[in-house]
Coordinates of C-alpha atoms and ligand atoms in Angstrom, one line a residue:
M542 CA 65.1 -5.1 -30.3
V543 CA 64.7 -2.3 -27.8
R544 CA 60.9 -1.3 -27.3
A545 CA 60.0 2.3 -26.9
S546 CA 58.9 3.2 -23.4
A547 CA 55.0 4.4 -23.3
S548 CA 53.5 6.0 -20.3
A549 CA 50.9 8.6 -21.6
P550 CA 47.7 6.3 -21.5
A551 CA 46.2 8.5 -24.5
T552 CA 48.9 6.9 -26.8
V553 CA 48.3 3.3 -25.9
D554 CA 45.7 1.0 -27.4
L555 CA 45.5 -2.3 -25.3
G556 CA 43.4 -3.9 -28.0
D557 CA 46.2 -3.7 -30.6
P558 CA 48.7 -6.6 -30.7
D559 CA 51.3 -4.2 -31.9
T560 CA 51.4 -2.1 -28.8
F561 CA 52.9 -5.0 -26.9
A562 CA 55.3 -5.9 -29.6
D563 CA 56.6 -2.4 -29.8
H564 CA 56.5 -0.6 -26.3
D565 CA 57.7 -1.3 -23.0
L566 CA 54.6 -0.7 -21.0
D567 CA 55.9 -0.4 -17.4
G568 CA 55.5 3.3 -17.2
F569 CA 52.0 3.2 -18.6
W570 CA 50.8 0.4 -16.1
R571 CA 52.4 2.5 -13.2
T572 CA 50.4 5.7 -14.4
L573 CA 47.3 3.8 -14.6
R574 CA 47.7 2.1 -11.2
D575 CA 48.4 5.4 -9.6
T576 CA 45.9 7.6 -11.4
A577 CA 43.3 5.6 -13.3
P578 CA 42.7 2.2 -11.7
V579 CA 39.5 1.9 -13.7
Y580 CA 40.6 2.9 -16.9
W581 CA 38.4 3.1 -20.1
N582 CA 40.5 2.2 -23.2
P583 CA 38.5 4.1 -25.9
P584 CA 37.1 2.4 -29.2
V585 CA 39.6 2.2 -31.9
G586 CA 38.8 1.8 -35.7
G587 CA 35.4 0.2 -35.2
R588 CA 36.4 -1.8 -32.2
R589 CA 34.5 -1.2 -29.0
G590 CA 35.8 0.2 -25.7
F591 CA 36.6 -1.6 -22.7
W592 CA 37.5 -1.0 -18.8
V593 CA 41.0 -1.8 -17.8
L594 CA 41.8 -2.9 -14.3
S595 CA 45.4 -2.7 -13.3
R596 CA 45.6 -2.8 -9.5
Y597 CA 46.1 -6.3 -8.0
D598 CA 43.2 -6.0 -5.3
D599 CA 40.7 -4.9 -8.1
I600 CA 41.7 -7.7 -10.3
M601 CA 41.3 -10.1 -7.3
A602 CA 37.8 -8.6 -6.5
A603 CA 36.8 -8.9 -10.2
Y604 CA 37.8 -12.4 -10.5
R605 CA 35.7 -13.2 -7.3
D606 CA 32.7 -11.5 -8.6
D607 CA 30.8 -14.0 -10.7
L608 CA 27.6 -12.4 -9.7
N609 CA 28.1 -9.1 -11.6
L610 CA 30.5 -10.3 -13.9
T611 CA 30.2 -13.2 -16.3
S612 CA 32.6 -15.2 -18.5
E613 CA 29.9 -16.5 -20.7
R614 CA 30.3 -13.7 -23.4
G615 CA 34.1 -14.6 -23.8
N616 CA 37.1 -14.2 -21.5
V617 CA 39.6 -12.8 -23.7
L618 CA 39.5 -9.3 -25.5
V619 CA 39.2 -11.3 -29.1
T620 CA 35.9 -12.9 -28.1
L621 CA 34.8 -10.3 -25.6
L622 CA 34.6 -7.7 -28.4
G623 CA 34.1 -10.0 -31.1
G624 CA 30.6 -10.9 -30.3
G625 CA 31.2 -13.8 -27.9
D626 CA 32.8 -17.2 -27.7
A627 CA 31.4 -20.3 -29.7
G628 CA 32.0 -22.3 -26.7
A629 CA 30.0 -20.4 -24.2
G630 CA 28.0 -22.5 -21.7
R631 CA 30.0 -25.4 -22.8
M632 CA 33.8 -25.0 -22.8
L633 CA 34.7 -24.7 -18.9
A634 CA 36.5 -21.2 -19.0
V635 CA 33.4 -19.5 -20.6
T636 CA 30.9 -21.4 -18.5
D637 CA 29.4 -20.1 -15.3
G638 CA 27.2 -21.3 -12.5
H639 CA 25.8 -24.9 -12.0
R640 CA 27.1 -26.1 -15.2
H641 CA 30.8 -25.0 -14.6
H642 CA 30.8 -26.2 -11.1
E643 CA 29.8 -29.8 -12.5
L644 CA 32.3 -29.7 -15.5
R645 CA 35.0 -28.3 -13.3
K646 CA 34.6 -31.5 -11.0
I647 CA 34.9 -33.7 -14.0
L648 CA 38.0 -32.1 -15.3
Q649 CA 39.6 -31.8 -12.0
R650 CA 39.5 -35.5 -11.6
V651 CA 41.9 -36.0 -14.5
L652 CA 44.4 -32.8 -13.5
S653 CA 44.7 -33.6 -9.9
P654 CA 48.2 -34.0 -8.3
R655 CA 47.2 -37.7 -7.4
V656 CA 46.0 -38.7 -10.9
L657 CA 48.9 -36.9 -12.5
S658 CA 51.8 -38.7 -10.9
D659 CA 52.6 -40.9 -13.9
V660 CA 52.4 -37.6 -16.1
A661 CA 54.7 -35.9 -14.0
A662 CA 57.2 -38.7 -14.1
A663 CA 56.9 -38.6 -17.8
V664 CA 57.5 -34.7 -17.9
R665 CA 60.6 -35.3 -15.6
A666 CA 62.2 -37.9 -17.9
N667 CA 61.3 -35.9 -21.2
T668 CA 62.6 -32.6 -19.9
R669 CA 65.8 -34.3 -18.6
R670 CA 66.4 -35.9 -22.1
L671 CA 65.9 -32.8 -24.0
I672 CA 68.0 -30.7 -21.9
R673 CA 71.0 -33.2 -22.0
E674 CA 70.4 -33.5 -25.8
A675 CA 70.6 -29.7 -26.2
V676 CA 73.7 -29.6 -23.9
E677 CA 75.5 -32.1 -26.0
A678 CA 74.4 -30.3 -29.2
G679 CA 76.3 -27.1 -27.9
G680 CA 73.4 -24.6 -29.0
C681 CA 69.7 -24.6 -29.7
D682 CA 66.7 -22.6 -30.2
F683 CA 65.4 -23.0 -26.8
A684 CA 61.7 -22.1 -27.8
A685 CA 61.7 -24.4 -30.8
E686 CA 63.7 -27.4 -29.5
I687 CA 63.0 -27.6 -26.0
A688 CA 60.0 -25.5 -24.7
S689 CA 57.7 -26.6 -27.6
R690 CA 58.5 -30.2 -26.9
I691 CA 57.3 -30.1 -23.0
P692 CA 54.0 -29.0 -22.6
M693 CA 52.7 -30.3 -25.9
T694 CA 54.2 -33.8 -25.1
T695 CA 52.5 -33.6 -21.7
I696 CA 48.9 -32.6 -22.7
S697 CA 49.1 -34.9 -25.8
N698 CA 50.0 -37.8 -23.3
L699 CA 47.0 -36.7 -21.3
L700 CA 44.5 -36.7 -24.3
G701 CA 46.2 -39.8 -26.3
V702 CA 47.2 -37.7 -29.1
P703 CA 49.3 -40.0 -31.3
E704 CA 52.9 -39.0 -31.6
Q705 CA 52.7 -38.4 -35.3
D706 CA 50.0 -35.7 -34.9
R707 CA 51.9 -33.6 -32.4
D708 CA 53.9 -31.3 -34.6
Y709 CA 50.6 -30.6 -36.5
L710 CA 48.7 -29.8 -33.4
L711 CA 51.5 -27.7 -32.2
A712 CA 51.5 -25.6 -35.4
Q713 CA 47.7 -25.2 -35.2
T714 CA 47.9 -24.0 -31.5
K715 CA 50.5 -21.5 -32.3
A716 CA 48.5 -19.9 -35.2
A717 CA 45.2 -20.1 -33.1
L718 CA 46.2 -17.8 -30.3
S719 CA 49.5 -15.9 -30.5
A720 CA 51.1 -15.0 -33.9
D721 CA 54.8 -15.9 -34.3
T722 CA 54.9 -13.7 -37.4
E723 CA 53.3 -10.7 -38.8
D724 CA 51.9 -12.8 -41.7
V725 CA 49.2 -14.6 -39.4
D726 CA 46.0 -12.7 -39.4
E727 CA 42.7 -13.2 -37.4
T728 CA 41.5 -15.4 -40.5
D729 CA 44.3 -17.9 -40.1
S730 CA 43.8 -18.0 -36.4
E731 CA 40.2 -18.8 -37.0
M732 CA 41.0 -21.6 -39.4
A733 CA 43.7 -23.0 -37.2
R734 CA 41.0 -23.1 -34.3
N735 CA 38.7 -24.9 -36.6
E736 CA 41.5 -27.3 -37.4
I737 CA 41.8 -28.2 -34.1
L738 CA 37.9 -28.8 -33.3
L739 CA 37.8 -31.1 -36.5
Y740 CA 40.8 -32.8 -35.1
F741 CA 39.3 -33.8 -31.8
M742 CA 35.8 -34.5 -33.2
D743 CA 37.5 -37.4 -35.1
M744 CA 39.1 -38.7 -32.0
V745 CA 36.0 -38.4 -29.9
E746 CA 34.5 -40.6 -32.6
E747 CA 37.4 -43.0 -32.4
R748 CA 37.1 -43.2 -28.3
R749 CA 33.5 -44.0 -28.4
A750 CA 34.0 -47.0 -30.8
A751 CA 37.1 -48.0 -28.6
P752 CA 37.8 -46.4 -25.3
G753 CA 41.3 -46.2 -23.7
D754 CA 42.6 -44.8 -20.3
D755 CA 43.1 -41.0 -21.6
V756 CA 41.1 -37.9 -20.8
I757 CA 38.9 -38.2 -24.1
S758 CA 37.7 -41.7 -23.0
M759 CA 37.1 -40.5 -19.6
L760 CA 34.9 -37.4 -21.0
V761 CA 33.1 -39.7 -23.3
A762 CA 31.8 -41.8 -20.3
S763 CA 31.0 -38.5 -18.2
S764 CA 27.5 -37.0 -17.7
I765 CA 26.0 -33.8 -15.9
D766 CA 22.8 -34.1 -14.2
G767 CA 22.2 -37.4 -15.9
V768 CA 23.1 -36.3 -19.4
P769 CA 26.1 -37.5 -21.2
L770 CA 28.5 -35.1 -22.5
S771 CA 28.0 -34.4 -26.2
D772 CA 30.7 -34.7 -28.7
E773 CA 30.8 -30.9 -29.1
D774 CA 31.1 -30.4 -25.1
I775 CA 34.0 -32.8 -25.4
V776 CA 35.9 -31.4 -28.3
L777 CA 35.5 -27.7 -26.9
N778 CA 36.9 -29.1 -23.7
C779 CA 39.9 -30.8 -25.3
Y780 CA 40.5 -27.7 -27.4
S781 CA 40.6 -25.7 -24.2
L782 CA 43.0 -28.1 -22.5
I783 CA 45.5 -28.1 -25.5
I784 CA 45.1 -24.2 -25.8
G785 CA 45.4 -23.5 -22.2
G786 CA 48.0 -26.4 -21.4
D787 CA 50.6 -25.7 -24.3
E788 CA 51.1 -22.0 -25.0
T789 CA 51.0 -20.6 -21.5
S790 CA 53.6 -23.0 -20.2
R791 CA 55.8 -22.8 -23.0
L792 CA 55.8 -19.0 -23.0
T793 CA 56.6 -19.2 -19.4
M794 CA 59.5 -21.6 -19.7
I795 CA 61.0 -19.6 -22.5
D796 CA 60.7 -16.5 -20.4
G797 CA 62.4 -18.1 -17.3
V798 CA 65.4 -19.2 -19.6
H799 CA 65.7 -15.8 -21.1
N800 CA 65.8 -14.3 -17.6
L801 CA 68.3 -16.6 -16.2
A802 CA 70.6 -15.8 -19.3
A803 CA 70.1 -12.2 -18.4
R804 CA 70.7 -12.4 -14.8
P805 CA 73.6 -14.5 -13.8
E806 CA 73.3 -13.7 -10.2
Q807 CA 69.9 -15.4 -10.2
W808 CA 71.3 -18.3 -12.1
R809 CA 74.0 -18.6 -9.2
R810 CA 71.4 -18.7 -6.5
L811 CA 69.5 -21.5 -8.4
K812 CA 72.6 -23.6 -9.3
D813 CA 74.0 -23.1 -5.6
G814 CA 70.7 -24.4 -4.1
E815 CA 70.3 -20.9 -2.3
V816 CA 66.6 -20.9 -3.5
A817 CA 63.8 -23.5 -3.1
I818 CA 62.7 -24.6 -6.4
D819 CA 59.1 -24.1 -5.8
T820 CA 59.9 -20.5 -5.0
A821 CA 61.8 -20.1 -7.8
V822 CA 59.0 -21.6 -10.0
D823 CA 56.5 -18.8 -8.8
E824 CA 58.9 -15.9 -9.5
V825 CA 59.3 -17.3 -13.1
L826 CA 55.6 -17.4 -13.1
R827 CA 55.0 -13.9 -11.8
W828 CA 57.7 -12.3 -14.1
A829 CA 56.4 -14.0 -17.1
S830 CA 52.8 -13.5 -16.7
P831 CA 52.1 -15.1 -20.1
T832 CA 48.3 -14.4 -20.1
M833 CA 48.5 -10.7 -20.0
H834 CA 44.9 -10.3 -19.4
F835 CA 41.3 -12.1 -19.1
G836 CA 38.2 -10.4 -19.0
R837 CA 34.5 -10.6 -18.1
T838 CA 31.2 -8.9 -19.3
V839 CA 29.1 -7.0 -16.8
V840 CA 25.7 -8.4 -16.2
R841 CA 24.6 -6.3 -13.3
E842 CA 25.5 -2.7 -12.8
T843 CA 28.4 -2.4 -10.3
E844 CA 30.9 0.1 -9.1
M845 CA 34.5 0.2 -8.6
H846 CA 36.5 3.4 -7.3
G847 CA 33.5 5.3 -7.9
V848 CA 33.0 4.3 -11.8
R849 CA 29.9 2.8 -12.7
L850 CA 30.2 -0.5 -14.7
R851 CA 27.2 -1.0 -16.9
P852 CA 25.4 -4.1 -18.3
G853 CA 27.0 -5.3 -21.5
E854 CA 30.2 -3.4 -20.9
V855 CA 33.6 -5.2 -21.2
V856 CA 36.0 -5.4 -18.1
T857 CA 39.5 -6.6 -18.6
L858 CA 41.9 -7.7 -15.8
W859 CA 45.7 -7.2 -16.2
H860 CA 48.0 -9.7 -14.8
A861 CA 50.7 -7.9 -16.7
S862 CA 50.2 -4.8 -14.0
G863 CA 48.8 -6.7 -11.1
N864 CA 51.7 -8.8 -10.9
R865 CA 53.9 -5.5 -10.6
D866 CA 51.6 -3.8 -8.4
E867 CA 53.8 -2.1 -5.8
R868 CA 51.0 -2.1 -3.3
V869 CA 51.4 -5.8 -2.9
F870 CA 55.0 -6.8 -4.0
D871 CA 58.1 -5.5 -2.5
R872 CA 60.6 -4.4 -5.4
P873 CA 58.1 -5.6 -7.9
G874 CA 60.5 -4.7 -10.9
E875 CA 63.0 -7.1 -9.6
F876 CA 63.2 -10.7 -10.7
D877 CA 64.1 -12.5 -7.5
L878 CA 63.9 -16.1 -7.4
G879 CA 63.8 -16.2 -3.4
R880 CA 60.8 -14.0 -3.5
A881 CA 58.5 -14.7 -0.6
P882 CA 55.6 -14.4 -0.2
N883 CA 54.7 -14.4 -3.7
K884 CA 50.8 -14.5 -4.2
H885 CA 51.0 -13.6 -7.9
L886 CA 48.0 -13.7 -10.2
A887 CA 49.5 -15.5 -13.2
F888 CA 46.8 -18.5 -12.6
G889 CA 43.9 -16.2 -11.9
Y890 CA 41.6 -16.4 -9.0
G891 CA 38.4 -17.4 -7.8
P892 CA 35.9 -19.9 -9.4
H893 CA 37.9 -20.0 -12.8
F894 CA 41.2 -20.5 -11.0
C895 CA 43.5 -22.1 -13.6
L896 CA 42.8 -26.1 -13.4
G897 CA 46.2 -26.8 -15.0
S898 CA 48.4 -24.9 -12.2
Y899 CA 49.7 -28.0 -10.9
L900 CA 50.9 -29.5 -14.1
A901 CA 52.3 -26.2 -15.3
R902 CA 54.3 -25.9 -12.0
V903 CA 55.6 -29.6 -12.4
E904 CA 56.8 -28.7 -16.0
I905 CA 58.4 -25.4 -14.8
A906 CA 60.1 -27.0 -11.9
E907 CA 61.6 -29.8 -14.0
L908 CA 63.0 -27.6 -16.4
L909 CA 64.8 -25.6 -13.7
L910 CA 65.9 -28.8 -11.9
A911 CA 67.3 -30.1 -15.2
L912 CA 69.1 -26.9 -15.7
R913 CA 70.6 -26.6 -12.6
D914 CA 71.5 -30.4 -12.8
F915 CA 73.1 -30.7 -16.2
T916 CA 74.4 -27.1 -17.0
T917 CA 76.6 -24.3 -15.4
G918 CA 74.5 -21.6 -17.0
V919 CA 72.7 -20.4 -20.1
E920 CA 73.8 -17.8 -22.7
Q921 CA 71.5 -16.2 -25.1
T922 CA 73.5 -16.1 -28.7
G923 CA 71.0 -14.4 -30.9
E924 CA 67.9 -12.2 -30.7
A925 CA 64.7 -13.4 -29.0
L926 CA 61.6 -12.8 -31.5
R927 CA 58.5 -11.5 -29.5
I928 CA 55.2 -12.9 -30.4
R929 CA 52.6 -10.6 -31.6
S930 CA 49.2 -10.9 -29.5
N931 CA 47.1 -8.7 -27.1
F932 CA 46.4 -11.6 -24.9
L933 CA 49.7 -13.7 -24.5
T934 CA 53.3 -12.4 -24.0
G935 CA 56.7 -14.0 -24.6
F936 CA 58.8 -15.1 -27.3
S937 CA 58.8 -17.3 -30.2
T938 CA 62.5 -17.9 -30.5
L939 CA 65.3 -17.9 -28.1
P940 CA 68.8 -19.0 -29.3
V941 CA 70.9 -20.2 -26.4
R942 CA 73.8 -22.2 -25.6
L943 CA 73.6 -24.5 -22.5
R944 CA 77.0 -24.8 -20.9
P945 CA 77.6 -28.4 -19.8
D946 CA 78.1 -29.3 -16.1
P947 CA 80.9 -32.2 -16.9
R948 CA 80.2 -34.1 -13.5
S949 CA 76.6 -34.6 -13.9
M950 CA 76.4 -35.1 -17.7
K951 CA 79.0 -37.8 -17.1
E952 CA 76.9 -39.4 -14.4
A953 CA 74.0 -39.1 -16.6
A954 CA 75.8 -40.9 -19.5
T955 CA 76.7 -43.9 -17.3
Q956 CA 73.0 -44.3 -15.9
Ligands
LIG1808 C1 42.2 -21.3 -16.4 C2 46.6 -19.5 -16.6 C3 48.6 -23.8 -17.6 C4 43.9 -25.5 -18.3 C5 43.1 -20.3 -16.5 C6 43.1 -18.9 -16.1 C7 44.4 -18.3 -16.1 C8 45.2 -19.6 -16.6 C9 44.8 -17.2 -15.6 C10 41.7 -18.2 -15.5 C11 40.9 -17.8 -16.7 C12 39.7 -17.0 -16.3 O1 39.7 -16.7 -15.1 O2 39.1 -16.6 -17.4 C13 47.5 -20.2 -17.1 C14 48.9 -20.2 -17.0 C15 49.5 -21.5 -17.1 C16 48.5 -22.3 -17.4 C17 49.7 -18.9 -16.5 C18 50.9 -21.8 -17.5 C19 51.8 -21.2 -17.0 C20 47.5 -24.4 -17.6 C21 47.5 -25.9 -18.2 C22 46.4 -26.5 -18.3 C23 45.3 -25.4 -18.2 C24 49.0 -26.7 -18.3 C25 45.7 -27.8 -18.9 C26 46.4 -28.9 -18.7 C27 43.1 -24.4 -17.8 C28 41.6 -24.4 -17.7 C29 41.1 -23.3 -17.3 C30 42.2 -22.5 -17.1 C31 40.9 -25.7 -18.2 C32 39.8 -23.0 -17.3 C33 39.3 -23.3 -15.6 C34 37.9 -22.7 -15.2 O3 37.3 -21.8 -16.0 O4 37.3 -23.2 -14.2 N1 44.4 -20.7 -16.6 N2 47.2 -21.5 -17.2 N3 46.1 -24.1 -17.9 N4 43.5 -23.1 -17.3 FE1 45.3 -22.3 -17.2

């Protein structure tokens, strides 16, 4: 579906998920960056208004500023405008100060490259198997049959979620954050979030009784300032890992494949080894910017571009715009797999910089490598459906045909 182009700020409400499903906002963002870098999205239908930052440098400055801005009243529009986050002060992403620092140290231990080497090897094997199977099958829905099976498997392995529960968790995760269809409303999302929390509550109980070598067992054995983490602390952080680790990586992979299908010249560069995989991964991330925004609440009055930001006001930081800022990126509207430098904001910045960035990079890199090795290209064979969300962007379905590379498929068959 071709989306209408929107450039007049007065016609755009960034709180409304339909805005993103129905409009191409490139013109709108350019107008904001040029003329209103600190823009007020007015209140709509009983929903509060909020500040919108669209320039790269301003977003970086806000991410750094944990003195005047807090994450503890939520970090996405839904919670920021909905009265706060139930995990505040306990779930890493919505905790600040000393407790954030200590909790981050605990979670960093399980998400560091050294600890994740086995997980990375499993990602590689799983991704290569899925791509080979899809090549052999002729066609597939890349979103449902491949992208859905990579991050969820990885994060489930980390957390020790049994095989038979993974489809259930995947369905709840999709309902909790993005909406694949218009039938899912905020009440369904709320219920899905509760389902995930209850699920992990049971797992924590099991691990307390019989610890294993998974992340939940490690959290059960962890303390901050001599006080063990409570069941609620552990459950909320498992929730955050599964939510943070699944949707974002999945949407990035789908967007990457969508782009490779639409831009054969970029595919060629990848296939011919003209671009380094790590460089290509960063461009896939910049382009997808799957989390369109994060946000903060003002706790001390501060100023930006002469605009006063007052305590209690909500400030949103838009990667969707910052990653296309012509003040920082050369030809920002071009998908260029060889782009360097590429200091994109897809993983945020500062004290809350994404803890799963290494894992996400591994997943995207393995996908690109498997496509390069086993196919001669990707062809989109049907319409890609957009998710409906004011936080995440991307597609929920992507029908494709993966053209086999006969030589490497034959080699793989004999291994
Ligand atoms: C934080 C993006 C993958 C776990 C963040 C933040 C961003 C982000 C922008 C900062 C939020 C803020 O400042 O309020 C992404 C993207 C990903 C991805 C684009 C994939 C392409 C992952 C994965 C995991 C993960 C795979 C876990 C396995 C986390 C956690 C935080 C976080 C725990 C909170 C860090 C903190 O508050 O200190 N992510 N993420 N993310 N992410 Fe990711």
